[in-house]
Amino acid sequence: MKKFALPLLVAGILLTSCDPEKKPEIVNLEVVVQPVFGAGNAPVSYNDASYAMGTDTVKFTRNDFVLSEFALLDEQGARVDIRNEYAYLSLPNRNSFTLPTTIAAGQYAGFAFAIGLDSTTNHGDPSIWGGSHPLNPAVNNLHWGWTGGYIFAAMEGYYQKDGAQTPWLYHIALLENRMEVVVETPLDLTDFKTLTLQLDLEKFFKAVHALSPNEDGDFSHSTFDNGLAHKLSENLSQSFQFASLENQTP
Amino acid sequence: MTNTRWLVFGLLTLLVVSCGDNWGKKPHVTTPYVLQVPAGFPQPALPADNPLTVEGILLGRQLFFDPILSLDSSQSCGSCHNAAFGFTDHGLTYSLGVDGSVGDRNSMPLHNLAWHQTFFWDGRAPSLREQSLEPISNPIEMKEDVLHVVEKLQRQPRYQDAFTAAFGDEEVTPERMGLAMEQFMLTILSGGDSKFDRFIAGTESLTTEEALGLQLFNGESNPNSPTPGADCFHCHGGALFTNHKFMNNGLDSVLTDLGLGGVTGLTTDDGKFKVPSLRNIAYTAPYMHDGRFQTLEQVIEFYNSGVEPNSPNLDPSMIGFIQTHSGSTRGLNLTLTQRQAVVAFLNTFTDTRVETDTLYQNPFK
């Protein structure tokens, strides 16, 4: 009997792994963020293209983020947390990340995440993170150095002021400006999928508060800014929307 | 029982086959070298395909300091990267090549390179191994054919031994030269032992002037804020005092050197240069890619009042430098005392280890 044990086992493994009907029990999720200006438009062309926004004309040069507290929403709308995962995005080049294969395969009703970090992580020792970890200051360039804490979203570009190209810069930081993003949409995660979200940069200037570099100030480091960073954070948290969900290409 | 016997036999065969090449040869053993990352530094992403070894580093150090790499054996890498000047060129604005040609950029300090991804002021070298072969053939530097250097090295017993120790046999190739010099340069550190680091570690305190400098360095220039700031941390922030990016800090409104734009061909990169680390800054005068400022006072004066708002691709992080503060002209609007405080703070980054650590010095002396 023993003689057959090994061949049987091998055959078993082969059979299982070849079964085309077999669906995984746990899956990962790749998330791609695609920057656009105006819903449904072509991806933003960084550095050179100008976008009209009311009386302003803006360019984008930097959209960097630290993300954390990922969750899926189940069909009752409750959060299924994906803990201890962090991502750093630097659009348009570094525009994706993959959440690990710990997600129970199934149907979900949405995806949520935070732009920014909880207080403990934000003020923890930044030198503990490995060479390529998203929170390593040498990877993300979003750590404020000795003053402590990370910039959650670094938004930069140029606009036209009195006919000349002038920079605008908004660095959104500090706990009170941490952003919760929730994208409600049916998500069939019964297999390994890629979720593409659009970041609508037009909404960054007007989702909740209509703001313009010319009229409301062209820079903020989140302090002494008459609440500008906070308003921008409220806009940014409303600027993400569902674009597509597709099978991962092997 | 039979099964086990077959298994053992199979394993033995595998072992024999996989050792076939080296059968009878002594295995090549190297001594791993652990980079002592200074306290407070982020972890570096070291190249996985070139692990640091004591033997590799020593070979790299010999190559770095050996004038045999140049056309007439008059110049080594160390000629333009002198440890006593923080691995820069003796205070020269532009370096001189073997034939006396004058270069067009200021020599760069070589420390904490393990945290950099691209090299040179314009980022044209994607790795240290590739970078390190460039000066050899550069006509305004060592002006020598790399393959000729290979021949010269092969003839020397010292290098036959050193290549064998590092790589397992005597073969000299440009690739191996690059790997060895990469290893040596990855080990040169500045940090952990400056006054600034001792202050962070709590073992020494800053003077009142230096402490004001620290506050200004990390403070933002904002006309709405009651406290002044010099906005330096955006680009020279963190333990390494650089963000390793390529940026335009507004030196000129008309560009003579395109910097990164000359490499990528994109006009949106024109005027961008590597943000230099400010560690050991007191050692490395003169300053900027063209060495235009002789002193740190001149550098601060530039940042205080000389930033060109119309410089192409002026980095948005320079926005605080072109604000108008109430009742003043455009600029940071720092007083003389405040400007001196920033300089005093920059002087706390000096780590004399570059001069004293025997691991960094010329092995032929």
XYZ file of C-alpha atoms in Angstrom, chain B:
365
model
C 13.669 1.084 3.064
C 14.330 0.868 -0.671
C 12.862 4.324 -1.044
C 15.274 5.860 1.438
C 18.271 4.252 -0.266
C 17.219 5.702 -3.634
C 16.715 9.058 -2.068
C 20.217 9.119 -0.564
C 21.699 7.980 -3.862
C 19.795 10.669 -5.732
C 20.921 13.390 -3.375
C 24.557 12.295 -3.631
C 24.396 12.385 -7.417
C 22.910 15.854 -7.297
C 25.687 17.054 -5.017
C 28.384 15.572 -7.219
C 26.885 17.024 -10.385
C 26.436 20.484 -8.971
C 30.003 20.548 -7.669
C 31.372 19.227 -10.951
C 32.894 22.508 -12.083
C 34.852 23.136 -8.939
C 35.850 19.541 -8.268
C 39.278 19.623 -6.777
C 39.408 23.433 -6.671
C 39.501 25.291 -3.381
C 36.145 26.975 -2.832
C 36.257 30.771 -3.070
C 35.652 32.238 0.362
C 35.093 35.932 1.040
C 34.521 37.774 4.294
C 31.139 39.508 4.471
C 31.251 43.174 5.456
C 28.378 44.645 7.427
C 27.768 48.322 6.747
C 27.380 50.100 10.097
C 24.380 52.294 9.362
C 24.708 55.441 11.543
C 22.008 55.941 14.168
C 18.951 57.719 12.815
C 19.705 56.921 9.172
C 17.064 55.102 7.131
C 18.017 51.621 5.950
C 19.838 51.647 2.600
C 18.776 49.491 -0.345
C 22.180 47.911 -1.078
C 22.653 46.211 -4.479
C 21.670 42.570 -3.990
C 23.977 41.381 -6.766
C 27.132 42.909 -5.281
C 27.303 41.921 -1.602
C 29.921 43.849 0.362
C 33.010 41.806 1.210
C 36.208 42.842 2.929
C 38.165 41.628 -0.117
C 35.973 43.452 -2.631
C 36.137 46.707 -0.689
C 39.926 46.530 -0.377
C 40.324 45.928 -4.108
C 37.966 48.830 -4.780
C 39.957 51.079 -2.477
C 43.217 50.169 -4.236
C 41.703 50.926 -7.632
C 40.231 54.186 -6.354
C 43.590 55.493 -5.162
C 45.750 54.057 -7.961
C 46.876 56.532 -10.670
C 47.377 53.505 -12.951
C 43.750 54.113 -13.963
C 44.776 57.307 -15.827
C 46.500 57.853 -19.169
C 49.894 58.855 -17.775
C 49.616 57.448 -14.249
C 49.357 60.964 -12.866
C 45.807 60.947 -11.552
C 43.636 58.680 -9.435
C 40.015 59.021 -8.423
C 41.398 60.268 -5.120
C 43.052 63.228 -6.892
C 39.681 64.895 -7.409
C 37.985 63.184 -4.462
C 40.343 63.891 -1.575
C 39.345 62.602 1.864
C 40.771 65.715 3.565
C 38.242 67.791 1.589
C 35.269 65.513 2.254
C 36.188 63.591 -0.934
C 36.057 66.712 -3.123
C 38.791 68.470 -5.074
C 40.970 70.655 -2.813
C 38.635 73.652 -2.938
C 38.873 73.915 -6.723
C 35.881 75.262 -8.611
C 36.607 72.955 -11.556
C 38.902 69.942 -11.548
C 41.801 69.552 -13.947
C 42.164 66.450 -16.106
C 45.427 64.582 -16.758
C 46.262 66.854 -19.685
C 45.350 70.029 -17.837
C 41.885 70.367 -19.395
C 39.521 72.229 -17.144
C 36.274 70.473 -16.215
C 32.849 72.054 -16.317
C 31.367 70.982 -13.014
C 32.412 71.083 -9.362
C 33.669 67.759 -7.950
C 31.127 65.997 -5.734
C 31.612 64.641 -2.209
C 31.486 60.836 -1.973
C 29.677 59.848 1.172
C 26.460 58.003 1.997
C 26.253 56.929 -1.647
C 24.493 53.731 -0.519
C 21.326 55.846 -0.318
C 21.583 57.296 -3.839
C 19.951 55.831 -6.920
C 21.571 57.866 -9.678
C 24.895 59.639 -9.871
C 26.520 62.876 -11.054
C 25.020 66.369 -10.821
C 22.777 65.504 -13.789
C 22.005 61.898 -12.786
C 23.449 60.392 -15.955
C 24.887 57.261 -14.265
C 22.308 54.739 -13.022
C 24.695 52.854 -10.716
C 28.061 53.293 -9.040
C 29.562 50.395 -10.983
C 28.771 52.187 -14.243
C 29.666 55.592 -12.841
C 33.101 54.474 -11.713
C 34.265 53.561 -15.230
C 33.217 56.919 -16.683
C 36.044 59.145 -15.296
C 38.642 56.704 -16.660
C 37.730 57.326 -20.285
C 36.422 60.875 -19.855
C 38.718 63.037 -22.023
C 38.691 65.915 -19.521
C 39.518 63.597 -16.631
C 41.710 60.460 -16.688
C 41.548 60.134 -20.505
C 42.463 56.445 -20.610
C 41.008 53.443 -22.436
C 39.355 51.136 -19.886
C 40.586 48.041 -21.752
C 44.123 49.386 -21.573
C 43.718 49.749 -17.802
C 42.611 46.100 -17.721
C 45.871 45.096 -19.447
C 47.982 47.177 -17.080
C 46.277 45.711 -14.012
C 46.611 42.117 -15.274
C 50.396 42.485 -15.353
C 50.627 43.439 -11.675
C 50.955 40.632 -9.102
C 49.273 42.869 -6.515
C 46.113 42.968 -8.590
C 46.317 39.293 -9.554
C 46.095 38.584 -5.819
C 43.492 41.211 -5.094
C 41.155 40.114 -7.922
C 41.555 36.490 -6.853
C 40.713 37.361 -3.257
C 37.653 39.355 -4.304
C 36.318 37.305 -7.222
C 37.920 33.853 -7.068
C 40.371 34.203 -9.963
C 42.819 36.681 -11.482
C 40.692 37.751 -14.371
C 40.456 41.538 -14.647
C 37.360 42.885 -16.390
C 35.839 46.366 -16.483
C 32.759 44.870 -14.845
C 34.761 43.561 -11.893
C 36.582 46.888 -11.547
C 33.224 48.626 -11.394
C 31.838 46.187 -8.826
C 34.888 46.597 -6.573
C 34.891 50.402 -6.746
C 31.141 50.356 -6.113
C 31.753 48.331 -2.966
C 34.422 50.721 -1.703
C 32.344 53.821 -2.339
C 29.268 52.272 -0.679
C 31.240 52.032 2.573
C 32.171 55.729 2.829
C 29.872 57.198 5.453
C 29.382 60.614 6.957
C 27.140 60.556 9.980
C 26.886 59.339 13.517
C 29.864 61.325 14.699
C 29.204 64.975 13.919
C 28.188 67.510 16.557
C 24.706 67.353 15.084
C 24.541 63.564 15.586
C 25.819 63.885 19.142
C 23.118 66.477 19.760
C 20.450 64.101 18.408
C 21.885 61.304 20.563
C 21.678 63.617 23.578
C 25.399 63.599 24.367
C 26.204 67.170 23.376
C 24.186 70.347 23.191
C 24.035 73.001 20.514
C 25.007 76.612 21.191
C 22.156 79.118 21.212
C 23.180 80.227 17.742
C 23.265 76.664 16.342
C 19.905 75.896 17.968
C 18.391 78.946 16.255
C 19.920 77.698 13.003
C 18.290 74.292 13.471
C 14.923 75.919 14.072
C 15.242 78.080 10.963
C 16.482 75.168 8.840
C 13.361 73.157 9.693
C 10.985 76.104 9.798
C 8.834 77.264 6.938
C 9.053 80.632 5.294
C 5.483 81.828 5.577
C 4.443 85.485 5.722
C 1.460 84.428 7.890
C 3.600 82.698 10.495
C 4.882 84.619 13.525
C 8.183 82.710 13.431
C 10.682 83.005 10.586
C 11.848 79.951 8.669
C 14.443 79.146 6.015
C 12.592 76.243 4.370
C 15.725 74.125 3.900
C 14.214 70.846 5.115
C 12.041 70.319 2.027
C 15.000 69.289 -0.021
C 17.811 68.856 2.496
C 15.658 67.171 5.136
C 16.089 63.943 7.087
C 19.192 62.329 8.497
C 20.997 62.404 5.149
C 20.260 66.095 4.532
C 19.126 65.402 0.989
C 16.037 63.958 -0.640
C 18.181 62.522 -3.473
C 15.979 64.193 -6.057
C 16.799 66.416 -9.003
C 15.491 69.936 -8.571
C 16.018 73.505 -9.626
C 16.729 75.775 -6.659
C 16.577 78.920 -8.782
C 20.206 79.889 -9.319
C 19.727 81.368 -12.812
C 16.949 82.781 -14.940
C 18.869 81.841 -18.079
C 20.437 78.389 -18.000
C 23.939 77.673 -19.263
C 24.018 74.068 -17.994
C 20.770 72.140 -18.519
C 21.558 69.558 -15.813
C 19.064 66.678 -15.808
C 17.385 68.116 -18.928
C 20.614 67.571 -20.860
C 20.364 63.857 -20.039
C 16.633 63.202 -20.431
C 16.100 65.641 -23.304
C 12.956 66.957 -21.591
C 12.656 70.738 -21.319
C 10.672 70.146 -18.129
C 13.916 68.789 -16.601
C 16.071 71.752 -17.597
C 17.914 73.385 -14.708
C 17.414 70.438 -12.366
C 20.471 69.196 -10.459
C 20.997 66.559 -7.809
C 20.107 67.920 -4.386
C 23.448 67.581 -2.576
C 23.788 66.128 0.900
C 24.766 68.854 3.358
C 26.736 66.483 5.544
C 30.383 67.563 5.761
C 29.426 70.776 3.993
C 32.189 72.713 5.771
C 34.737 70.487 3.981
C 33.439 70.791 0.461
C 33.671 74.433 -0.696
C 33.114 75.848 -3.239
C 29.379 75.213 -3.647
C 26.778 74.367 -6.316
C 27.267 72.343 -9.515
C 29.513 75.049 -10.934
C 31.209 75.975 -7.667
C 29.931 79.560 -7.939
C 29.844 80.263 -4.186
C 33.066 80.218 -2.209
C 31.503 80.354 1.252
C 28.397 79.189 3.081
C 27.585 82.826 3.844
C 27.279 83.424 0.094
C 25.048 80.355 -0.240
C 22.704 81.628 2.477
C 22.669 85.113 0.966
C 21.579 83.533 -2.311
C 18.749 81.643 -0.618
C 17.785 84.726 1.390
C 17.462 87.201 -1.439
C 18.804 85.859 -4.729
C 16.435 83.088 -5.823
C 15.323 83.713 -9.409
C 11.519 83.440 -9.542
C 11.619 83.050 -13.318
C 14.149 80.254 -13.430
C 12.748 77.527 -15.719
C 11.207 74.679 -13.712
C 11.915 76.391 -10.396
C 10.933 73.709 -7.917
C 7.572 74.349 -6.233
C 9.326 73.767 -2.878
C 11.104 77.067 -3.520
C 7.807 78.920 -3.146
C 8.724 80.198 0.320
C 11.854 81.824 -1.137
C 9.918 84.041 -3.524
C 7.206 85.240 -1.138
C 6.974 88.869 -0.164
C 7.002 89.241 3.586
C 5.223 92.320 4.884
C 7.320 95.439 4.680
C 10.160 93.791 2.800
C 11.337 92.740 -0.595
C 10.930 89.249 -1.969
C 12.903 86.459 -0.271
C 13.288 84.669 3.037
C 13.675 87.988 4.831
C 16.153 86.630 7.407
C 18.174 89.045 9.525
C 21.973 88.894 9.587
C 21.866 87.121 12.966
C 19.457 84.545 11.565
C 21.576 83.984 8.459
C 24.665 83.490 10.589
C 22.724 81.037 12.744
C 21.908 78.889 9.691
C 25.598 78.807 8.759
C 26.533 77.887 12.342
C 24.032 75.024 12.178
C 25.415 73.775 8.834
C 28.854 73.667 10.451
C 27.611 71.115 13.001
C 27.367 68.482 10.217
C 31.142 68.047 10.072
C 32.156 64.443 10.714
C 35.950 64.214 10.800
C 35.753 60.464 10.265
C 36.235 60.920 6.507
C 39.703 62.219 7.292
C 40.603 59.863 10.125
C 38.991 56.488 9.381
C 41.810 54.377 7.998
C 39.311 52.386 5.920
C 38.804 55.397 3.669
C 42.405 56.408 3.173
C 44.906 55.833 0.386
C 46.230 52.273 0.882
C 49.465 53.081 -0.954
C 50.640 55.626 1.611
